[in-house]
Amino acid sequence: EIVLTQSPATLSLSPGERATLSCRASQSVSSYLAWYQQKPGQAPRLLIYDASNRATGIPARFSGSGSGTDFTLTISSLEPEDFAVYYCQQRSNWPPEITFGQGTRLEIK
Amino acid sequence: QLQLQESGPGLVKPSETLSLTCTVSGGSISSSSYYWGWIRQPPGKGLEWIGSIYYSGSTYYNPSLKSRVTISVDTSKNQFSLKLSSVTAADTAVYYCARHSGGNSGDWFDPWGQGTLVTVSS
């Protein structure tokens, strides 16, 4: 099983600041990584797929990068609505399995 | 616009079988481009993939749940379903259904249903 480790567990920032969230895989996942945003009481929303592709309707302030084992989600300038929990997710080929990271909580400082 | 909606009992007794259905609207579940998946989230915790199904009936499951999970599809109703047997309190969670994209590149889930809370309790 490929384990995804997200850091930090909690990130405290102010609106307008830059957020950098990390996701590290226990073995290479190539560029097969997705990022989601989840707000309280809501379903997760896809932000990024294949490490760096923004999903439909996602603002340009969200960007993803990385390959292999180290990935980053960057929010260039935080808006009030960006404070939420963020998850990364990967698919391994064998055994075919999908796993999520434990999440990073982005909170208002 | 594709929408997914989970339905089923909100309370299940220990040792019984949890059964949920996801109804897809605004698109066909028989699209050759997608799988359809179930994901769950225990209260206050992270996300766990349960399994996914193709319209043809081909499935793959989370190895940790495989012995208790069955996912099926009914293309005539544009629905897919989850059965989880021998449930315990540890299976209490919000259960989501989602369209599962993947293939030659990575896999991702989009869109998601709103989720339904299932509590396991006597």
PDB file of C-alpha atoms in Angstrom:
ATOM      1  CA  GLU A   1       0.000   0.000   0.000  1.00  0.00           C
ATOM      2  CA  ILE A   2       1.241   3.469  -0.885  1.00  0.00           C
ATOM      3  CA  VAL A   3       0.969   5.832   2.067  1.00  0.00           C
ATOM      4  CA  LEU A   4       0.464   9.556   1.525  1.00  0.00           C
ATOM      5  CA  THR A   5       1.730  11.849   4.277  1.00  0.00           C
ATOM      6  CA  GLN A   6       0.532  15.438   4.298  1.00  0.00           C
ATOM      7  CA  SER A   7       2.260  18.281   6.091  1.00  0.00           C
ATOM      8  CA  PRO A   8       1.737  20.318   8.053  1.00  0.00           C
ATOM      9  CA  ALA A   9      -1.306  18.892   9.838  1.00  0.00           C
ATOM     10  CA  THR A  10      -2.516  22.444  10.458  1.00  0.00           C
ATOM     11  CA  LEU A  11      -1.462  25.640   8.724  1.00  0.00           C
ATOM     12  CA  SER A  12      -2.413  29.014  10.194  1.00  0.00           C
ATOM     13  CA  LEU A  13      -2.281  31.929   7.762  1.00  0.00           C
ATOM     14  CA  SER A  14      -4.007  35.219   7.055  1.00  0.00           C
ATOM     15  CA  PRO A  15      -6.026  36.204   3.981  1.00  0.00           C
ATOM     16  CA  GLY A  16      -3.736  37.447   1.234  1.00  0.00           C
ATOM     17  CA  GLU A  17      -0.853  35.220   2.286  1.00  0.00           C
ATOM     18  CA  ARG A  18       0.590  32.362   0.239  1.00  0.00           C
ATOM     19  CA  ALA A  19      -0.162  28.799   1.344  1.00  0.00           C
ATOM     20  CA  THR A  20       2.084  25.852   0.579  1.00  0.00           C
ATOM     21  CA  LEU A  21       0.768  22.363   1.395  1.00  0.00           C
ATOM     22  CA  SER A  22       2.863  19.227   1.020  1.00  0.00           C
ATOM     23  CA  CYS A  23       1.999  15.628   0.168  1.00  0.00           C
ATOM     24  CA  ARG A  24       4.678  12.935   0.223  1.00  0.00           C
ATOM     25  CA  ALA A  25       4.174   9.394  -1.119  1.00  0.00           C
ATOM     26  CA  SER A  26       5.901   6.346   0.366  1.00  0.00           C
ATOM     27  CA  GLN A  27       6.899   5.318  -3.176  1.00  0.00           C
ATOM     28  CA  SER A  28       6.689   6.914  -6.570  1.00  0.00           C
ATOM     29  CA  VAL A  29       3.212   7.643  -7.926  1.00  0.00           C
ATOM     30  CA  SER A  30       4.543   9.311 -11.089  1.00  0.00           C
ATOM     31  CA  SER A  31       2.263  12.323 -11.583  1.00  0.00           C
ATOM     32  CA  TYR A  32      -0.870  10.441 -10.583  1.00  0.00           C
ATOM     33  CA  LEU A  33      -1.919  12.701  -7.730  1.00  0.00           C
ATOM     34  CA  ALA A  34      -5.071  14.690  -7.075  1.00  0.00           C
ATOM     35  CA  TRP A  35      -5.963  17.392  -4.537  1.00  0.00           C
ATOM     36  CA  TYR A  36      -9.337  18.099  -2.930  1.00  0.00           C
ATOM     37  CA  GLN A  37     -10.794  20.851  -0.762  1.00  0.00           C
ATOM     38  CA  GLN A  38     -13.389  20.064   1.881  1.00  0.00           C
ATOM     39  CA  LYS A  39     -15.379  22.581   3.874  1.00  0.00           C
ATOM     40  CA  PRO A  40     -17.383  21.636   6.999  1.00  0.00           C
ATOM     41  CA  GLY A  41     -20.552  19.734   6.186  1.00  0.00           C
ATOM     42  CA  GLN A  42     -19.717  19.542   2.481  1.00  0.00           C
ATOM     43  CA  ALA A  43     -18.428  16.888   0.143  1.00  0.00           C
ATOM     44  CA  PRO A  44     -14.844  17.192  -1.084  1.00  0.00           C
ATOM     45  CA  ARG A  45     -14.292  19.229  -4.232  1.00  0.00           C
ATOM     46  CA  LEU A  46     -11.685  18.312  -6.825  1.00  0.00           C
ATOM     47  CA  LEU A  47      -9.067  21.038  -7.247  1.00  0.00           C
ATOM     48  CA  ILE A  48      -6.134  19.446  -9.103  1.00  0.00           C
ATOM     49  CA  TYR A  49      -5.674  16.196 -11.034  1.00  0.00           C
ATOM     50  CA  ASP A  50      -2.571  14.569 -12.471  1.00  0.00           C
ATOM     51  CA  ALA A  51      -0.472  16.688 -10.093  1.00  0.00           C
ATOM     52  CA  SER A  52      -0.784  20.004 -11.910  1.00  0.00           C
ATOM     53  CA  ASN A  53      -4.038  20.245 -13.886  1.00  0.00           C
ATOM     54  CA  ARG A  54      -6.725  22.500 -12.448  1.00  0.00           C
ATOM     55  CA  ALA A  55     -10.209  21.046 -12.462  1.00  0.00           C
ATOM     56  CA  THR A  56     -13.025  22.872 -14.225  1.00  0.00           C
ATOM     57  CA  GLY A  57     -13.998  26.093 -12.485  1.00  0.00           C
ATOM     58  CA  ILE A  58     -11.071  26.152 -10.048  1.00  0.00           C
ATOM     59  CA  PRO A  59      -9.509  29.623  -9.649  1.00  0.00           C
ATOM     60  CA  ALA A  60      -6.031  30.252 -10.987  1.00  0.00           C
ATOM     61  CA  ARG A  61      -4.701  30.998  -7.488  1.00  0.00           C
ATOM     62  CA  PHE A  62      -4.679  27.206  -6.929  1.00  0.00           C
ATOM     63  CA  SER A  63      -1.735  25.383  -8.470  1.00  0.00           C
ATOM     64  CA  GLY A  64      -0.203  21.954  -8.091  1.00  0.00           C
ATOM     65  CA  SER A  65       3.308  20.717  -8.743  1.00  0.00           C
ATOM     66  CA  GLY A  66       5.557  17.735  -8.206  1.00  0.00           C
ATOM     67  CA  SER A  67       6.148  14.216  -9.418  1.00  0.00           C
ATOM     68  CA  GLY A  68       7.442  10.950  -8.053  1.00  0.00           C
ATOM     69  CA  THR A  69       7.085  11.160  -4.278  1.00  0.00           C
ATOM     70  CA  ASP A  70       6.868  14.880  -3.486  1.00  0.00           C
ATOM     71  CA  PHE A  71       3.926  17.118  -4.355  1.00  0.00           C
ATOM     72  CA  THR A  72       2.832  20.620  -3.463  1.00  0.00           C
ATOM     73  CA  LEU A  73      -0.460  22.474  -3.557  1.00  0.00           C
ATOM     74  CA  THR A  74       0.015  26.236  -3.599  1.00  0.00           C
ATOM     75  CA  ILE A  75      -2.617  28.877  -3.037  1.00  0.00           C
ATOM     76  CA  SER A  76      -1.023  32.088  -4.217  1.00  0.00           C
ATOM     77  CA  SER A  77      -3.109  34.577  -2.234  1.00  0.00           C
ATOM     78  CA  LEU A  78      -5.597  33.249   0.282  1.00  0.00           C
ATOM     79  CA  GLU A  79      -9.216  34.276   0.031  1.00  0.00           C
ATOM     80  CA  PRO A  80     -11.553  33.902   3.050  1.00  0.00           C
ATOM     81  CA  GLU A  81     -13.335  30.989   1.349  1.00  0.00           C
ATOM     82  CA  ASP A  82     -10.077  29.000   1.009  1.00  0.00           C
ATOM     83  CA  PHE A  83      -9.890  28.098   4.700  1.00  0.00           C
ATOM     84  CA  ALA A  84     -10.786  24.416   4.720  1.00  0.00           C
ATOM     85  CA  VAL A  85      -9.251  20.944   4.878  1.00  0.00           C
ATOM     86  CA  TYR A  86      -7.181  19.757   1.906  1.00  0.00           C
ATOM     87  CA  TYR A  87      -6.560  16.134   0.928  1.00  0.00           C
ATOM     88  CA  CYS A  88      -4.236  14.542  -1.591  1.00  0.00           C
ATOM     89  CA  GLN A  89      -5.099  11.229  -3.278  1.00  0.00           C
ATOM     90  CA  GLN A  90      -3.274   8.701  -5.454  1.00  0.00           C
ATOM     91  CA  ARG A  91      -3.911   5.494  -7.340  1.00  0.00           C
ATOM     92  CA  SER A  92      -1.422   2.646  -7.347  1.00  0.00           C
ATOM     93  CA  ASN A  93      -1.334   0.168 -10.208  1.00  0.00           C
ATOM     94  CA  TRP A  94      -0.665  -2.998  -8.281  1.00  0.00           C
ATOM     95  CA  PRO A  95      -2.473  -3.813  -6.249  1.00  0.00           C
ATOM     96  CA  PRO A  96      -5.007  -1.438  -7.795  1.00  0.00           C
ATOM     97  CA  GLU A  97      -5.804   0.764  -4.856  1.00  0.00           C
ATOM     98  CA  ILE A  98      -6.693   4.372  -4.140  1.00  0.00           C
ATOM     99  CA  THR A  99      -5.496   6.102  -0.990  1.00  0.00           C
ATOM    100  CA  PHE A 100      -5.910   9.564   0.518  1.00  0.00           C
ATOM    101  CA  GLY A 101      -3.593  11.572   2.708  1.00  0.00           C
ATOM    102  CA  GLN A 102      -4.717  12.378   6.235  1.00  0.00           C
ATOM    103  CA  GLY A 103      -5.439  15.998   5.353  1.00  0.00           C
ATOM    104  CA  THR A 104      -4.094  19.478   6.109  1.00  0.00           C
ATOM    105  CA  ARG A 105      -6.335  21.920   7.917  1.00  0.00           C
ATOM    106  CA  LEU A 106      -5.854  25.484   6.668  1.00  0.00           C
ATOM    107  CA  GLU A 107      -7.101  27.870   9.330  1.00  0.00           C
ATOM    108  CA  ILE A 108      -7.345  31.616   9.674  1.00  0.00           C
ATOM    109  CA  LYS A 109      -4.575  33.122  11.785  1.00  0.00           C
TER     110      LYS A 109
ATOM    111  CA  GLN B   1     -24.689  19.027 -15.158  1.00  0.00           C
ATOM    112  CA  LEU B   2     -23.936  15.650 -13.649  1.00  0.00           C
ATOM    113  CA  GLN B   3     -25.321  15.085 -10.171  1.00  0.00           C
ATOM    114  CA  LEU B   4     -25.098  12.149  -7.784  1.00  0.00           C
ATOM    115  CA  GLN B   5     -27.361  11.430  -4.836  1.00  0.00           C
ATOM    116  CA  GLU B   6     -26.897   8.799  -2.140  1.00  0.00           C
ATOM    117  CA  SER B   7     -29.875   7.116  -0.507  1.00  0.00           C
ATOM    118  CA  GLY B   8     -30.421   4.430   2.099  1.00  0.00           C
ATOM    119  CA  PRO B   9     -30.972   3.795   5.795  1.00  0.00           C
ATOM    120  CA  GLY B  10     -29.247   6.138   8.205  1.00  0.00           C
ATOM    121  CA  LEU B  11     -29.121   3.554  10.990  1.00  0.00           C
ATOM    122  CA  VAL B  12     -27.860  -0.012  10.746  1.00  0.00           C
ATOM    123  CA  LYS B  13     -27.536  -2.561  13.542  1.00  0.00           C
ATOM    124  CA  PRO B  14     -24.175  -4.182  14.327  1.00  0.00           C
ATOM    125  CA  SER B  15     -23.481  -7.389  12.362  1.00  0.00           C
ATOM    126  CA  GLU B  16     -26.072  -6.440   9.711  1.00  0.00           C
ATOM    127  CA  THR B  17     -25.507  -5.287   6.132  1.00  0.00           C
ATOM    128  CA  LEU B  18     -25.291  -1.635   5.162  1.00  0.00           C
ATOM    129  CA  SER B  19     -26.952  -0.922   1.805  1.00  0.00           C
ATOM    130  CA  LEU B  20     -26.761   2.339  -0.107  1.00  0.00           C
ATOM    131  CA  THR B  21     -27.688   3.424  -3.618  1.00  0.00           C
ATOM    132  CA  CYS B  22     -26.293   6.260  -5.697  1.00  0.00           C
ATOM    133  CA  THR B  23     -28.542   7.740  -8.381  1.00  0.00           C
ATOM    134  CA  VAL B  24     -26.829   9.533 -11.242  1.00  0.00           C
ATOM    135  CA  SER B  25     -28.648  12.306 -13.083  1.00  0.00           C
ATOM    136  CA  GLY B  26     -27.624  14.632 -15.883  1.00  0.00           C
ATOM    137  CA  GLY B  27     -25.542  11.958 -17.588  1.00  0.00           C
ATOM    138  CA  SER B  28     -25.330   8.259 -18.305  1.00  0.00           C
ATOM    139  CA  ILE B  29     -23.729   5.781 -15.986  1.00  0.00           C
ATOM    140  CA  SER B  30     -22.947   3.717 -19.077  1.00  0.00           C
ATOM    141  CA  SER B  31     -20.310   6.162 -20.277  1.00  0.00           C
ATOM    142  CA  SER B  32     -17.223   4.235 -21.310  1.00  0.00           C
ATOM    143  CA  SER B  33     -14.964   6.913 -19.874  1.00  0.00           C
ATOM    144  CA  TYR B  34     -15.692   6.508 -16.201  1.00  0.00           C
ATOM    145  CA  TYR B  35     -15.858   4.275 -13.196  1.00  0.00           C
ATOM    146  CA  TRP B  36     -18.203   5.059 -10.304  1.00  0.00           C
ATOM    147  CA  GLY B  37     -16.930   4.996  -6.760  1.00  0.00           C
ATOM    148  CA  TRP B  38     -17.782   4.923  -3.077  1.00  0.00           C
ATOM    149  CA  ILE B  39     -15.753   6.788  -0.465  1.00  0.00           C
ATOM    150  CA  ARG B  40     -16.446   7.136   3.241  1.00  0.00           C
ATOM    151  CA  GLN B  41     -15.444   9.491   6.045  1.00  0.00           C
ATOM    152  CA  PRO B  42     -15.840   8.639   9.738  1.00  0.00           C
ATOM    153  CA  PRO B  43     -16.920  11.629  11.837  1.00  0.00           C
ATOM    154  CA  GLY B  44     -14.005  14.020  12.301  1.00  0.00           C
ATOM    155  CA  LYS B  45     -11.622  11.828  10.298  1.00  0.00           C
ATOM    156  CA  GLY B  46     -10.185  11.520   6.805  1.00  0.00           C
ATOM    157  CA  LEU B  47     -11.362   9.948   3.563  1.00  0.00           C
ATOM    158  CA  GLU B  48     -11.265   6.232   2.756  1.00  0.00           C
ATOM    159  CA  TRP B  49     -11.900   4.779  -0.691  1.00  0.00           C
ATOM    160  CA  ILE B  50     -14.206   1.751  -0.548  1.00  0.00           C
ATOM    161  CA  GLY B  51     -14.330   0.618  -4.145  1.00  0.00           C
ATOM    162  CA  SER B  52     -15.315   1.425  -7.721  1.00  0.00           C
ATOM    163  CA  ILE B  53     -17.347  -0.131 -10.529  1.00  0.00           C
ATOM    164  CA  TYR B  54     -17.464   0.172 -14.321  1.00  0.00           C
ATOM    165  CA  TYR B  55     -20.813   0.136 -16.136  1.00  0.00           C
ATOM    166  CA  SER B  56     -20.008  -3.366 -17.391  1.00  0.00           C
ATOM    167  CA  GLY B  57     -19.863  -4.572 -13.785  1.00  0.00           C
ATOM    168  CA  SER B  58     -16.086  -4.741 -13.435  1.00  0.00           C
ATOM    169  CA  THR B  59     -15.094  -3.818  -9.886  1.00  0.00           C
ATOM    170  CA  TYR B  60     -12.112  -3.172  -7.695  1.00  0.00           C
ATOM    171  CA  TYR B  61     -12.147  -2.767  -3.968  1.00  0.00           C
ATOM    172  CA  ASN B  62     -10.045  -1.464  -1.114  1.00  0.00           C
ATOM    173  CA  PRO B  63      -8.105  -4.567   0.021  1.00  0.00           C
ATOM    174  CA  SER B  64      -8.864  -3.767   3.667  1.00  0.00           C
ATOM    175  CA  LEU B  65     -12.626  -3.941   3.023  1.00  0.00           C
ATOM    176  CA  LYS B  66     -12.756  -6.386   0.124  1.00  0.00           C
ATOM    177  CA  SER B  67     -14.076  -9.341   2.106  1.00  0.00           C
ATOM    178  CA  ARG B  68     -17.172  -7.370   3.202  1.00  0.00           C
ATOM    179  CA  VAL B  69     -17.911  -5.152   0.181  1.00  0.00           C
ATOM    180  CA  THR B  70     -20.060  -5.665  -2.885  1.00  0.00           C
ATOM    181  CA  ILE B  71     -20.649  -2.890  -5.421  1.00  0.00           C
ATOM    182  CA  SER B  72     -23.148  -3.407  -8.226  1.00  0.00           C
ATOM    183  CA  VAL B  73     -24.583  -1.347 -11.070  1.00  0.00           C
ATOM    184  CA  ASP B  74     -28.047  -1.051 -12.605  1.00  0.00           C
ATOM    185  CA  THR B  75     -27.676   0.762 -15.909  1.00  0.00           C
ATOM    186  CA  SER B  76     -31.433   0.713 -16.554  1.00  0.00           C
ATOM    187  CA  LYS B  77     -31.959   2.887 -13.483  1.00  0.00           C
ATOM    188  CA  ASN B  78     -28.689   4.852 -13.827  1.00  0.00           C
ATOM    189  CA  GLN B  79     -27.735   3.716 -10.344  1.00  0.00           C
ATOM    190  CA  PHE B  80     -24.952   1.898  -8.570  1.00  0.00           C
ATOM    191  CA  SER B  81     -25.082   0.391  -5.115  1.00  0.00           C
ATOM    192  CA  LEU B  82     -22.930  -0.490  -2.119  1.00  0.00           C
ATOM    193  CA  LYS B  83     -23.352  -3.362   0.296  1.00  0.00           C
ATOM    194  CA  LEU B  84     -21.103  -3.656   3.337  1.00  0.00           C
ATOM    195  CA  SER B  85     -21.651  -6.719   5.467  1.00  0.00           C
ATOM    196  CA  SER B  86     -21.015  -7.493   9.141  1.00  0.00           C
ATOM    197  CA  VAL B  87     -20.875  -3.847  10.116  1.00  0.00           C
ATOM    198  CA  THR B  88     -19.522  -2.571  13.419  1.00  0.00           C
ATOM    199  CA  ALA B  89     -19.384   0.846  15.042  1.00  0.00           C
ATOM    200  CA  ALA B  90     -16.154   1.452  13.114  1.00  0.00           C
ATOM    201  CA  ASP B  91     -18.225   1.573   9.913  1.00  0.00           C
ATOM    202  CA  THR B  92     -20.113   4.643  11.139  1.00  0.00           C
ATOM    203  CA  ALA B  93     -19.317   7.320   8.581  1.00  0.00           C
ATOM    204  CA  VAL B  94     -20.569   9.694   5.942  1.00  0.00           C
ATOM    205  CA  TYR B  95     -20.708   7.679   2.735  1.00  0.00           C
ATOM    206  CA  TYR B  96     -20.139   9.479  -0.558  1.00  0.00           C
ATOM    207  CA  CYS B  97     -20.594   8.333  -4.123  1.00  0.00           C
ATOM    208  CA  ALA B  98     -18.623   9.975  -6.909  1.00  0.00           C
ATOM    209  CA  ARG B  99     -17.735   9.686 -10.555  1.00  0.00           C
ATOM    210  CA  HIS B 100     -14.305   8.107 -10.838  1.00  0.00           C
ATOM    211  CA  SER B 101     -12.126   9.250 -13.710  1.00  0.00           C
ATOM    212  CA  GLY B 102      -8.971   7.440 -14.632  1.00  0.00           C
ATOM    213  CA  GLY B 103      -7.229   5.154 -17.033  1.00  0.00           C
ATOM    214  CA  ASN B 104      -3.954   5.982 -18.672  1.00  0.00           C
ATOM    215  CA  SER B 105      -3.252   8.839 -16.297  1.00  0.00           C
ATOM    216  CA  GLY B 106      -4.121   9.273 -12.661  1.00  0.00           C
ATOM    217  CA  ASP B 107      -7.458   8.698 -10.999  1.00  0.00           C
ATOM    218  CA  TRP B 108      -9.677  11.280  -9.402  1.00  0.00           C
ATOM    219  CA  PHE B 109     -13.249  11.730  -8.139  1.00  0.00           C
ATOM    220  CA  ASP B 110     -15.485  14.452  -9.530  1.00  0.00           C
ATOM    221  CA  PRO B 111     -18.256  15.273  -8.938  1.00  0.00           C
ATOM    222  CA  TRP B 112     -19.307  13.918  -5.550  1.00  0.00           C
ATOM    223  CA  GLY B 113     -22.706  13.336  -4.035  1.00  0.00           C
ATOM    224  CA  GLN B 114     -23.620  15.311  -0.924  1.00  0.00           C
ATOM    225  CA  GLY B 115     -22.982  12.289   1.285  1.00  0.00           C
ATOM    226  CA  THR B 116     -25.180  10.372   3.679  1.00  0.00           C
ATOM    227  CA  LEU B 117     -24.441   9.620   7.329  1.00  0.00           C
ATOM    228  CA  VAL B 118     -24.783   5.979   8.300  1.00  0.00           C
ATOM    229  CA  THR B 119     -24.637   5.167  11.991  1.00  0.00           C
ATOM    230  CA  VAL B 120     -24.062   1.623  13.214  1.00  0.00           C
ATOM    231  CA  SER B 121     -25.796   1.155  16.532  1.00  0.00           C
ATOM    232  CA  SER B 122     -28.222  -1.191  18.233  1.00  0.00           C
TER     233      SER B 122
END
